[in-house]
Tab-separated table of C-alpha atoms in Angstrom:
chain	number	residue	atom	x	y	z
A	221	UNK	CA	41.814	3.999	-23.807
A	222	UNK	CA	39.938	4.163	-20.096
A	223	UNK	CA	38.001	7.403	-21.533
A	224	UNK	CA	37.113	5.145	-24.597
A	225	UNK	CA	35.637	2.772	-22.418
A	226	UNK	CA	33.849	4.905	-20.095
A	227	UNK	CA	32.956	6.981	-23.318
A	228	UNK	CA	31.290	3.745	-24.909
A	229	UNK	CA	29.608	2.506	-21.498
A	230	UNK	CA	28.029	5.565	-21.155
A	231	UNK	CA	26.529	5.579	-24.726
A	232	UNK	CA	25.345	1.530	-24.252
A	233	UNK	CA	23.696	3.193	-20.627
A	234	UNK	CA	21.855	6.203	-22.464
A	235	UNK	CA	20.589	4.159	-25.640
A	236	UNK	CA	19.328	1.294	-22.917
A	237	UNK	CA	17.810	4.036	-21.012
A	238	UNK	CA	16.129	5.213	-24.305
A	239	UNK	CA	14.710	1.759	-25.183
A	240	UNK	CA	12.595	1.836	-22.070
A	241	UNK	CA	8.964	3.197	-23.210
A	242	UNK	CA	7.236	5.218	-20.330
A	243	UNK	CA	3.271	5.231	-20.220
A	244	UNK	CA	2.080	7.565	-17.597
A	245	UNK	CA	-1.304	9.849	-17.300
A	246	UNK	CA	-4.279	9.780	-15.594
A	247	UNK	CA	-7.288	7.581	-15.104
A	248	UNK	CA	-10.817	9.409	-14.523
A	249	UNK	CA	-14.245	7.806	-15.049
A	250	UNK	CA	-15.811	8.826	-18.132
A	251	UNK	CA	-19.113	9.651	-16.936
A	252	UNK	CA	-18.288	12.264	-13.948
A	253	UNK	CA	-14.191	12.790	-15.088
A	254	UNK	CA	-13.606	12.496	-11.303
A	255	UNK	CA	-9.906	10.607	-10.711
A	256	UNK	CA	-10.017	6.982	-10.426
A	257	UNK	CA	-7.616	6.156	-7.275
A	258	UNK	CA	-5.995	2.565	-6.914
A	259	UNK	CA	-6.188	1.199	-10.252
A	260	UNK	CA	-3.833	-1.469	-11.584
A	261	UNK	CA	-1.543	-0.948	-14.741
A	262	UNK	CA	0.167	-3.462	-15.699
A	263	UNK	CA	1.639	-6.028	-18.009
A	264	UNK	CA	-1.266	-8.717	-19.468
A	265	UNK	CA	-0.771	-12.070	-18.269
A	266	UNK	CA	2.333	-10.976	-15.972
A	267	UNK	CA	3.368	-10.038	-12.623
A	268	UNK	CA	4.687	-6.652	-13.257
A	269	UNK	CA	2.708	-3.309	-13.044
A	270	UNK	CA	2.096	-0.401	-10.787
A	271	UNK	CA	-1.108	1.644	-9.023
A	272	UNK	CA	-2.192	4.551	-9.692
A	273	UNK	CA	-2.162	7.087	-6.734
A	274	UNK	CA	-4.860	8.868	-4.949
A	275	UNK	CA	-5.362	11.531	-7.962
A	276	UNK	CA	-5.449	8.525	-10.741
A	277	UNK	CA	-2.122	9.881	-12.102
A	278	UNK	CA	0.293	6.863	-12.844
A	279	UNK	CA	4.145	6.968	-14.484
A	280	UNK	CA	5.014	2.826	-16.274
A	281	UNK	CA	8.632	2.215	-17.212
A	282	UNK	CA	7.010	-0.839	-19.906
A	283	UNK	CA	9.773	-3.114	-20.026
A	284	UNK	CA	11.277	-4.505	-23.038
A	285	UNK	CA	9.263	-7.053	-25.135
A	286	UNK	CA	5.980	-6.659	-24.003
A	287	UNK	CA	3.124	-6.647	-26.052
A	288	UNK	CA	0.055	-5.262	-24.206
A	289	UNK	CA	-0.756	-3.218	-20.953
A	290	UNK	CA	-3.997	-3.861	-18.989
A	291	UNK	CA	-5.672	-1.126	-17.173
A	292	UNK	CA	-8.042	-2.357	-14.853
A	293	UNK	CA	-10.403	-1.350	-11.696
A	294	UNK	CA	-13.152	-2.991	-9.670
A	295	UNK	CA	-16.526	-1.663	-10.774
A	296	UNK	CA	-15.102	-0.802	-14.173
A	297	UNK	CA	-14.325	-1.939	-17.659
A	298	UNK	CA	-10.996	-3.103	-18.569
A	299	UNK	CA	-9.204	-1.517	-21.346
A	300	UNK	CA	-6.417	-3.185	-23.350
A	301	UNK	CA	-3.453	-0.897	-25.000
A	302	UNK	CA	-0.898	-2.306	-27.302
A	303	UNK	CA	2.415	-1.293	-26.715
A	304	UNK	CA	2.891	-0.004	-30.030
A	305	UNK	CA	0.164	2.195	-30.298
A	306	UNK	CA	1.533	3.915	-26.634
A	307	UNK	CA	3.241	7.488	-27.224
A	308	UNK	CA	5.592	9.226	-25.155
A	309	UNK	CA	3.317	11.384	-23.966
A	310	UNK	CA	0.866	12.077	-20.707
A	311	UNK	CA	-2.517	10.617	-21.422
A	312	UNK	CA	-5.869	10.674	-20.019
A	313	UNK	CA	-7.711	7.081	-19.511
A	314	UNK	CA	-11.657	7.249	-19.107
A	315	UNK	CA	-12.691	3.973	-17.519
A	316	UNK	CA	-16.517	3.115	-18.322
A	317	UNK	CA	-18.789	1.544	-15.388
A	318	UNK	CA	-19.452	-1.697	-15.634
A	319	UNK	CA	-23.257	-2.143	-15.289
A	320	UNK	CA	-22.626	-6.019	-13.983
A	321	UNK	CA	-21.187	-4.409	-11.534
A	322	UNK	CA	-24.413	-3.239	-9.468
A	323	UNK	CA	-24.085	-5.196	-6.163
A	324	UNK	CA	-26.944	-7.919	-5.199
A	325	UNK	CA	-27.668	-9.099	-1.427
A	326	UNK	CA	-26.827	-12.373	-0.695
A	327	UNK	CA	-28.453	-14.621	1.825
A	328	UNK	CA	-26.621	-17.216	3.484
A	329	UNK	CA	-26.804	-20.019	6.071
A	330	UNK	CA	-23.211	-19.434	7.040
A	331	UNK	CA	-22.520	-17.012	9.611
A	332	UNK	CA	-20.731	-14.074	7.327
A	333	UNK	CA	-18.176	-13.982	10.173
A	334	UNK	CA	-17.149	-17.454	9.628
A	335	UNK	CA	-17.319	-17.726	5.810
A	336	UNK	CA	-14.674	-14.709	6.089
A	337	UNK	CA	-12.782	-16.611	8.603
A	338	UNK	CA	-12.026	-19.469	6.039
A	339	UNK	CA	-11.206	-16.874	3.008
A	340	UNK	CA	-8.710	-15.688	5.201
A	341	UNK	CA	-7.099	-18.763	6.179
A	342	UNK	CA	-7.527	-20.056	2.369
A	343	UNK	CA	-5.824	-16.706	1.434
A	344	UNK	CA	-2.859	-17.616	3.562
A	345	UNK	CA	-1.983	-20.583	2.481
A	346	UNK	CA	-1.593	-19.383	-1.169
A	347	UNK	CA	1.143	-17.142	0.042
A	348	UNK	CA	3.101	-19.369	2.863
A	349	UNK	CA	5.777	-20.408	0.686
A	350	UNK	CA	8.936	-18.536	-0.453
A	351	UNK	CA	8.403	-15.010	-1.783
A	352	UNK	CA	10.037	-12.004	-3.022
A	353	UNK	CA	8.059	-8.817	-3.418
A	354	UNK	CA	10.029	-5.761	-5.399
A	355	UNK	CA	8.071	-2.977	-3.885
A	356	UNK	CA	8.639	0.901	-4.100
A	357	UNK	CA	7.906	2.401	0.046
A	358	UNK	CA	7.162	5.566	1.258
A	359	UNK	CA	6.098	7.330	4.193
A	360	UNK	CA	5.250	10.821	5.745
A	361	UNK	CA	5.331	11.366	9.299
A	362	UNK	CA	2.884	14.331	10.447
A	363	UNK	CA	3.600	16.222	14.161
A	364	UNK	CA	0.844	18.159	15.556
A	365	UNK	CA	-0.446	18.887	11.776
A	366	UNK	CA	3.056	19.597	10.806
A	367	UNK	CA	5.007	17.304	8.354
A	368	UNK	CA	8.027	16.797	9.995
A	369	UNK	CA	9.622	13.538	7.636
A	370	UNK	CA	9.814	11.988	4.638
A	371	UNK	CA	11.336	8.920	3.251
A	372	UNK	CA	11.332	6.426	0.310
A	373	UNK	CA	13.436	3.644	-1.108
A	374	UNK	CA	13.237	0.596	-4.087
A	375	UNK	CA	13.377	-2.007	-1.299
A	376	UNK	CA	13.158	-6.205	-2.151
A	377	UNK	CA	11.290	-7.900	0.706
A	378	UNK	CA	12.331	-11.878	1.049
A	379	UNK	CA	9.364	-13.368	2.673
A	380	UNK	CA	9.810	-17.065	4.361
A	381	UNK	CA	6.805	-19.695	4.982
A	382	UNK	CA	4.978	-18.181	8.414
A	383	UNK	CA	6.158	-20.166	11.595
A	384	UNK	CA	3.554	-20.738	14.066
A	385	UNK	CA	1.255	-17.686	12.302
A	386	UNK	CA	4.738	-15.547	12.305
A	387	UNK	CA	6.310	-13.799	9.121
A	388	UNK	CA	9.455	-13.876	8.551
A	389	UNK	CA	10.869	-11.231	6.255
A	390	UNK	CA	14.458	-10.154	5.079
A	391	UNK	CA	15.091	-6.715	3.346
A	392	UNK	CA	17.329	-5.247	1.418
A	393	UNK	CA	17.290	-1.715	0.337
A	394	UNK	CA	18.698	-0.586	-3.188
A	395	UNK	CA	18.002	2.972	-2.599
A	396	UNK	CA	16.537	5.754	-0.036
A	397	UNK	CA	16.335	8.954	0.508
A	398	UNK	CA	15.160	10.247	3.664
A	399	UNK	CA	14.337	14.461	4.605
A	400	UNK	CA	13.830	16.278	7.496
A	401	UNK	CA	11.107	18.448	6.553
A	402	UNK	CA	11.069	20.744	9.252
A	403	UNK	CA	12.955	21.436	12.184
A	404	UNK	CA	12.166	21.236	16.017
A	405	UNK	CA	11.282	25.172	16.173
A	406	UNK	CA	9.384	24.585	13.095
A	407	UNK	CA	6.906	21.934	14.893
A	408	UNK	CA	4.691	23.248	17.686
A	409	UNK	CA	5.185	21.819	21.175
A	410	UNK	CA	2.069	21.165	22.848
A	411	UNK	CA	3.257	18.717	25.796
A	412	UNK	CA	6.218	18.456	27.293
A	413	UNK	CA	8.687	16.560	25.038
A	414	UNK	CA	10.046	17.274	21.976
A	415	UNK	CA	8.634	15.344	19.143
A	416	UNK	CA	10.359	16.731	16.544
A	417	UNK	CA	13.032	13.808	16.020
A	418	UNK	CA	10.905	11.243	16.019
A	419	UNK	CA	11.148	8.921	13.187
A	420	UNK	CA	7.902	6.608	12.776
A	421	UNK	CA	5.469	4.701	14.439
A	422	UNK	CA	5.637	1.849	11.468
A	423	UNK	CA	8.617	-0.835	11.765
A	424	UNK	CA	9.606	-1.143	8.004
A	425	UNK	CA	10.784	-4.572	8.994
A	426	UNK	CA	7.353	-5.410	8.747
A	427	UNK	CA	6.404	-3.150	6.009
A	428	UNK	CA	4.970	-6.159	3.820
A	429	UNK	CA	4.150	-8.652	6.727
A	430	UNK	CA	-0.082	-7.281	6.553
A	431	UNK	CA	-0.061	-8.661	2.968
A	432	UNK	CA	0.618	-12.379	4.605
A	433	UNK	CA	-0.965	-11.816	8.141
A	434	UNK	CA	-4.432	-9.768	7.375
A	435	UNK	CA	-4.083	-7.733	10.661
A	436	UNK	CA	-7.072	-6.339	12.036
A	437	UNK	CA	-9.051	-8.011	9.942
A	438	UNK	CA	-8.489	-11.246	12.185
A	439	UNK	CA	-10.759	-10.212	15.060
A	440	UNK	CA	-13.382	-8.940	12.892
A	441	UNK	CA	-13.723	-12.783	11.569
A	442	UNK	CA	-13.292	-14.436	15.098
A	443	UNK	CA	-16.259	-16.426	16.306
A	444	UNK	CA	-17.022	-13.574	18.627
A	445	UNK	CA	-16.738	-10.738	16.032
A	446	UNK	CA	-20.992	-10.776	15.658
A	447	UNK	CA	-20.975	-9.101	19.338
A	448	UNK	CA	-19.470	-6.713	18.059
A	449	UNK	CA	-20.309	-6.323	14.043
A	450	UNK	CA	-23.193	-6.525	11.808
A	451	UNK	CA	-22.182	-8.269	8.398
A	452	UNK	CA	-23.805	-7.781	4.945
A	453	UNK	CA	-22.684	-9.958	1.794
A	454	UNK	CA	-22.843	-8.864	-1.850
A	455	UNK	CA	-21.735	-10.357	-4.892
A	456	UNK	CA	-20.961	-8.089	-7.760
A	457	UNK	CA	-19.157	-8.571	-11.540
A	458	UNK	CA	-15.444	-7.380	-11.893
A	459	UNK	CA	-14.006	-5.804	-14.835
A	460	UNK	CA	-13.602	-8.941	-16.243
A	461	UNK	CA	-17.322	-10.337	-15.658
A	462	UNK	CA	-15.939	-12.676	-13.225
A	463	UNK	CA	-18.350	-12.940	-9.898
A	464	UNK	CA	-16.874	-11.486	-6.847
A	465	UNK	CA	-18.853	-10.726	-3.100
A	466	UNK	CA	-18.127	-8.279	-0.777
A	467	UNK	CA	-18.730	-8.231	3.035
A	468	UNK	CA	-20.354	-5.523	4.558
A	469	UNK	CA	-18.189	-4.681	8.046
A	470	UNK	CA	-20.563	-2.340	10.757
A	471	UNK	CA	-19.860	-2.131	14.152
A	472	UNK	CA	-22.913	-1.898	16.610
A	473	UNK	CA	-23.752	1.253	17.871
A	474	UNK	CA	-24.318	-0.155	21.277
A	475	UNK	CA	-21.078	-1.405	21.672
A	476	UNK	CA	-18.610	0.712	23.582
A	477	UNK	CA	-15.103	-0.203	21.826
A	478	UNK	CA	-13.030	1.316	19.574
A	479	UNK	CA	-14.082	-0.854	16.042
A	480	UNK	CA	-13.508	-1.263	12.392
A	481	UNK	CA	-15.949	-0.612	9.916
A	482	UNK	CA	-15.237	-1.383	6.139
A	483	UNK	CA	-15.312	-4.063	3.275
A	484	UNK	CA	-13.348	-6.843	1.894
A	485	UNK	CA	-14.396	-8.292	-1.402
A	486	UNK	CA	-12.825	-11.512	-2.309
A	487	UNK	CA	-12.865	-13.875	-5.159
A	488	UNK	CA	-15.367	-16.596	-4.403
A	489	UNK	CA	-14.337	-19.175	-6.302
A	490	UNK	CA	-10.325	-19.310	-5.914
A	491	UNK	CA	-11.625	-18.066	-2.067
A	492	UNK	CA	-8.796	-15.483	-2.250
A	493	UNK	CA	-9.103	-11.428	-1.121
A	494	UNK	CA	-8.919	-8.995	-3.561
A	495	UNK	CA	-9.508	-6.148	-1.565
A	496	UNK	CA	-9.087	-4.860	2.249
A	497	UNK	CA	-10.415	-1.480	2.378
A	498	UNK	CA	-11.445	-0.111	6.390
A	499	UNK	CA	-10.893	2.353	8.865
A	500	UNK	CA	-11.505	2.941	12.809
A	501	UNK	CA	-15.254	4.120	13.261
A	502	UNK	CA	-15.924	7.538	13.747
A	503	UNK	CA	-18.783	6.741	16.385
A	504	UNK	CA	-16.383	4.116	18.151
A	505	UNK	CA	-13.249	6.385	18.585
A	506	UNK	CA	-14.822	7.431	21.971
A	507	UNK	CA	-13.535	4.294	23.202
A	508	UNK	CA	-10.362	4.211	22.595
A	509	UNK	CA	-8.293	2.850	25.474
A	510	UNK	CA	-4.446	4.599	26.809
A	511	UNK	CA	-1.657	2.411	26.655
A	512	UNK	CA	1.067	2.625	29.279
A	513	UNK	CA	4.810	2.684	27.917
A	514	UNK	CA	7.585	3.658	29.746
A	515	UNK	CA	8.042	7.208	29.400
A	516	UNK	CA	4.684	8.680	28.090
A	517	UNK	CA	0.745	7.245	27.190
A	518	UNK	CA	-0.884	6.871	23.986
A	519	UNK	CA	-4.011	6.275	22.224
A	520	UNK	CA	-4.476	5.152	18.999
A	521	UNK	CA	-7.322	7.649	17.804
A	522	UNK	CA	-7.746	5.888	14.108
A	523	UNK	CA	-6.256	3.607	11.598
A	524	UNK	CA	-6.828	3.096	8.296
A	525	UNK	CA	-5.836	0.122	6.179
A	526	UNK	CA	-5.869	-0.221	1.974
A	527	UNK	CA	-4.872	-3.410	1.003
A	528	UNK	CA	-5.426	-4.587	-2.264
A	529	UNK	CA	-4.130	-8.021	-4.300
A	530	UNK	CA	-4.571	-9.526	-7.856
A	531	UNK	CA	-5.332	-13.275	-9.149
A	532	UNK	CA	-3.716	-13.725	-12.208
A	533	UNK	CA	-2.686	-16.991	-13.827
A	534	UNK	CA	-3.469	-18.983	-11.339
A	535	UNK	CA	-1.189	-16.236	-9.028
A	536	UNK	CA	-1.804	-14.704	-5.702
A	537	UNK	CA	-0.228	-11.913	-5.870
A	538	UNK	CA	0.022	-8.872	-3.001
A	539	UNK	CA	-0.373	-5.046	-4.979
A	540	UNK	CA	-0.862	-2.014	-2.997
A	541	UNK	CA	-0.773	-1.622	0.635
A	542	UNK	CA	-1.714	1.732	2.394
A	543	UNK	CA	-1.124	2.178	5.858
A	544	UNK	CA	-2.297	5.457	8.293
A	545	UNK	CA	-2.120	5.944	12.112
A	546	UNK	CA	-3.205	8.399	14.377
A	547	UNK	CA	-1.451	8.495	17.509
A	548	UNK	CA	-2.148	11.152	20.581
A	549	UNK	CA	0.136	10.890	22.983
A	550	UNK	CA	0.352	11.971	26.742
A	551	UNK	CA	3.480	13.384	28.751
A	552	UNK	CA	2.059	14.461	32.241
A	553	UNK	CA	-1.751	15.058	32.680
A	554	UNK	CA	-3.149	15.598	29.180
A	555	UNK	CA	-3.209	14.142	25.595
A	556	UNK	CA	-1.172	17.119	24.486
A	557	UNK	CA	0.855	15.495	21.282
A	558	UNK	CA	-0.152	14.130	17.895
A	559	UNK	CA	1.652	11.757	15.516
A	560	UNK	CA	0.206	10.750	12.314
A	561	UNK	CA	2.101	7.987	10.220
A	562	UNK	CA	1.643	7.383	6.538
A	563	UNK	CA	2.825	4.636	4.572
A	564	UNK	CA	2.417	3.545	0.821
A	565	UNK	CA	3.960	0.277	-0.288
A	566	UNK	CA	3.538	-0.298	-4.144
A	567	UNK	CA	4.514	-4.263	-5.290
A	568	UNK	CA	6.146	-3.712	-8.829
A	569	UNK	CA	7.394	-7.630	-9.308
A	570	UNK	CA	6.567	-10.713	-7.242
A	571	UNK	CA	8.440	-14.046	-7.381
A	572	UNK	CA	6.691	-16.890	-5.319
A	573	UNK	CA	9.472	-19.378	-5.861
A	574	UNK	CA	12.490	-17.093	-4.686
A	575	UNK	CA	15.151	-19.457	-4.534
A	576	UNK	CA	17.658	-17.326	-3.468
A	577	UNK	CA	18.431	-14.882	-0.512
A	578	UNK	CA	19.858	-11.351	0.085
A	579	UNK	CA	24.043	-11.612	0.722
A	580	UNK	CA	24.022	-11.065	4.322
A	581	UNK	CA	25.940	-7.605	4.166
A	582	UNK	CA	23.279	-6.274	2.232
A	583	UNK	CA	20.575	-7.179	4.631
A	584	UNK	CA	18.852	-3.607	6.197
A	585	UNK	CA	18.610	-4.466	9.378
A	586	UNK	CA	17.146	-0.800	11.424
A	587	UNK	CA	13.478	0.163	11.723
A	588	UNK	CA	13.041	2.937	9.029
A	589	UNK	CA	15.063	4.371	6.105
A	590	UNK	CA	16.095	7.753	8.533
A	591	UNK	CA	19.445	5.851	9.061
A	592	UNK	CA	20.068	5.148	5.216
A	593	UNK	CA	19.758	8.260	4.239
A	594	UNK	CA	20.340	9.382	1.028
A	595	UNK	CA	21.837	6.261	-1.096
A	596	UNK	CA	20.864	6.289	-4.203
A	597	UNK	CA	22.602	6.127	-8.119
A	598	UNK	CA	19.613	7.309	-9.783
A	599	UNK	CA	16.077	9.606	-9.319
A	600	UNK	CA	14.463	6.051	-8.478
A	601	UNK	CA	11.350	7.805	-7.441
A	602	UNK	CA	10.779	8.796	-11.396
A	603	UNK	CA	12.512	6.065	-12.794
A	604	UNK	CA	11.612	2.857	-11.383
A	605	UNK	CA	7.670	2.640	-11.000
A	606	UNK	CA	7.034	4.407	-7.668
A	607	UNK	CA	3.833	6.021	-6.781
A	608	UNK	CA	3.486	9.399	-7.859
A	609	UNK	CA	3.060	11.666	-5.162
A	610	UNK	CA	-0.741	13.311	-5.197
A	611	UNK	CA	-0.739	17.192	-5.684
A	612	UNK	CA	-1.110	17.564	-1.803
A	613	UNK	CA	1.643	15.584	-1.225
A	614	UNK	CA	3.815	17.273	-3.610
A	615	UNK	CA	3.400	20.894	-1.951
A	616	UNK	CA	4.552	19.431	1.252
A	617	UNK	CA	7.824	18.203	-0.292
A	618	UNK	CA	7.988	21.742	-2.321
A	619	UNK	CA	9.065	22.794	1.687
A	620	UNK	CA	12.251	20.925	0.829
A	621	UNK	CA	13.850	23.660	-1.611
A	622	UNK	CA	14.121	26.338	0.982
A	623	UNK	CA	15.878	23.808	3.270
C-alpha cells in the first residue's frame, strides 16, 4: 500500500510539473539583432516575472492561470503574448525602438542635485513598510583573474520598515549550492597571503538592503554633490508612452576623488526610480584612497551598480539588482592581490504587506551561501526563474566537470 502511495504522489508531482508552461528565448532589437540585456518578462498587471541576462536570453516557468506575458524595455516597444499562443519551444523576441523615446534637454530652476535628492527620499517611503522579496542570488568571486567561487540559492528576503535610515532584513534560504572552482595551487599568489579561501567581499545579509537604501547614489544628491558633479536632465517616452527623465551624472575632471559617473531615470510623476545604472570613473580611479584593516590594506579600484525597479498598479516594486567590486589588496609594501566580487539578485515575487515572518530555525543567519552548501531538492537554477548564466559565465562553470 506505501508503494501505492508513493507510486500515486509521484504521478500527481510529474503531471503538476507538466502543467507548468516554460517561455524562454532571446530578446534582440530588430533593427541591429544585437541582444537586448535587462529586459523585464513578466506577468501583465502582476508582480511576478524575471530579467533577462546580459545576452537577452531568458527561461519563464508561466504559472498557472495566467492570461498574458508582457515583454518590456526602456527605449523600446512593448510586446504583448497570450499564453495560449506560447509554444514549448526557444524563441527569438525582436523589440522595435520606440521613436518617443529620443531624449530632450530639460531646463530647470531646481538644482538637478536637489530634485534627485527628493526622488530619492519619495522613493523610500513607498518601500518602508513590510516586504517580502522572492529573489533568485548569485555570485562569482574572481582572484587575481582567476574564478575561484561560485554560489546561488532561491532565497526569501523579509524586509522591516527602516529604523533611523537602517534596513532591517531577515532571510531564509530554500536552496544553495555553492563550488569551489579552483583550488589554492590553481590561483596565482602574487602577495603574501593566500587568497584562495576567501569567500566574498558582499554580506548576503544585505543582499537586497541597496533596493531600500540607494547607496552611493546618496552623496551624489547631497547639497554638496555639484563640487563634485555636473548634472544633465532629460525626459524621454517609455515603452508605454508614459514620460520619464533621466539625470545625467559627470564628475569634474578637476576634481581629485575617486567618483561616480552614470544615470538614473525615474518616473516623474509617481517621483519613483526606475533605473540606477553607474560605475566608478575611469579618469577618477587615480584617487582612490587605502583603507587600513587589521591584517592587510585595500583599495576599492571600481564599483559598478545596476539597479533597476518597476511601477505597476500603483506598485513599487524592486527587479534586478547587479552588484561588482574591484578590490586590490596590500600585504607588506605593494598592492600585490586582486578580488573581484559579482553579484546578481533577480526579484521573481514581491509582497508589500508580508504579514508573516520566517520560523526562527529557518532564519540563515552567516554572511554567504559557502556554509550552506549544497541543499537543494531540485535543479532550482532551471526550474524556478533564475537568471540564466551568459555564455561567458557558463564556460567558467564548465571548469566544474573536471573537479
Amino acid at each position: 500500500m506505501k508503494k501505492i502511495y508513493l507510486f500515486l504522489f509521484a504521478l500527481i508531482a510529474l503531471s503538476s510539473t507538466a502543467q507548468s508552461l516554460v517561455f524562454e528565448g532571446k530578446i534582440v532589437d530588430k533593427t541591429t539583432q544585437e541582444s537586448i540585456p535587462f529586459t523585464n518578462i513578466f506577468v501583465q498587471n502582476s508582480t511576478q516575472g524575471v530579467i533577462s541576462n546580459e545576452d537577452g536570453v531568458f527561461k519563464f516557468y508561466i504559472p498557472n492561470g495566467v492570461e498574458n506575458i508582457e515583454v518590456g524595455h526602456i527605449g523600446y516597444k512593448t510586446q504583448i503574448f497570450p499564453v495560449k499562443e506560447i509554444k514549448a519551444e526557444p524563441i527569438t523576441i525582436q523589440l522595435e525602438t520606440d521613436e518617443m523615446a529620443l531624449e530632450e534637454v530639460i531646463v530647470t530652476n531646481k538644482p538637478i542635485n536637489q530634485l534627485l535628492a527628493g526622488i530619492l527620499s519619495n522613493s523610500k517611503n513607498q518601500l518602508d513598510k513590510s516586504i517580502k522579496l522572492e529573489t533568485y542570488y548569485r555570485e562569482f568571486v574572481k582572484i587575481n583573474d582567476k574564478y575561484s567561487k561560485f554560489s546561488d540559492g532561491v532565497i526569501d528576503f523579509y524586509i522591516q520598515p527602516k529604523k533611523k535610515e537602517k534596513v532591517e532584513s531577515k532571510l531564509e534560504v530554500n536552496q544553495s549550492r555553492a563550488f569551489q572552482l579552483a583550488g589554492a595551487d590553481e590561483i596565482e599568489k602574487k602577495g603574501k597571503a593566500d587568497l584562495s579561501e576567501m569567500d566574498s567581499f558582499f554580506d548576503i545579509q544585505k543582499a537586497a538592503n541597496g533596493f531600500f537604501t540607494y547607496e552611493y547614489i546618496n552623496r551624489i544628491s547631497s547639497d554638496k554633490a555639484n563640487e563634485n558633479y555636473e548634472f544633465e536632465l532629460r525626459s524621454k517616452k517609455d515603452q508605454f508612452g508614459n514620460t520619464l527623465e533621466v539625470i545625467y551624472i559627470k564628475p569634474k575632471i578637476s576634481v581629485e576623488k575617486a567618483l561616480m559617473v552614470g544615470k538614473i531615470t525615474y518616473d516623474p510623476i509617481n517621483k519613483v526610480v526606475l533605473d540606477i545604472d553607474v560605475k566608478m570613473s575611469d579618469k577618477h580611479k587615480q584617487y582612490v584612497e587605502t583603507i587600513n584593516a587589521l591584517i592587510m590594506k585595500f583599495a576599492i579600484h571600481d564599483i559598478q551598480i545596476k539597479q533597476t525597479y518597476k511601477y505597476l498598479n500603483g506598485k513599487y516594486i524592486p527587479s534586478y539588482r547587479k552588484s561588482i567590486i574591484d578590490i586590490h589588496i596590500k600585504f607588506g609594501k605593494q598592492m600585490n592581490d586582486r578580488l573581484i566580487c559579482i553579484s546578481d539578485l533577480v526579484v521573481t515575487d514581491f509582497n508589500d504587506n508580508a504579514t508573516t515572518q520566517p520560523e526562527k530555525n529557518k532564519i540563515f543567519k552567516e554572511r554567504n551561501l559557502y556554509s550552506n552548501g549544497m541543499n537543494f531538492t531540485e535543479n532550482f537554477w532551471e526550474t524556478n526563474n533564475a537568471l540564466p548564466l551568459s555564455e561567458n559565465e557558463e564556460r567558467i562553470l564548465q571548469t566544474l566537470k573536471s573537479k
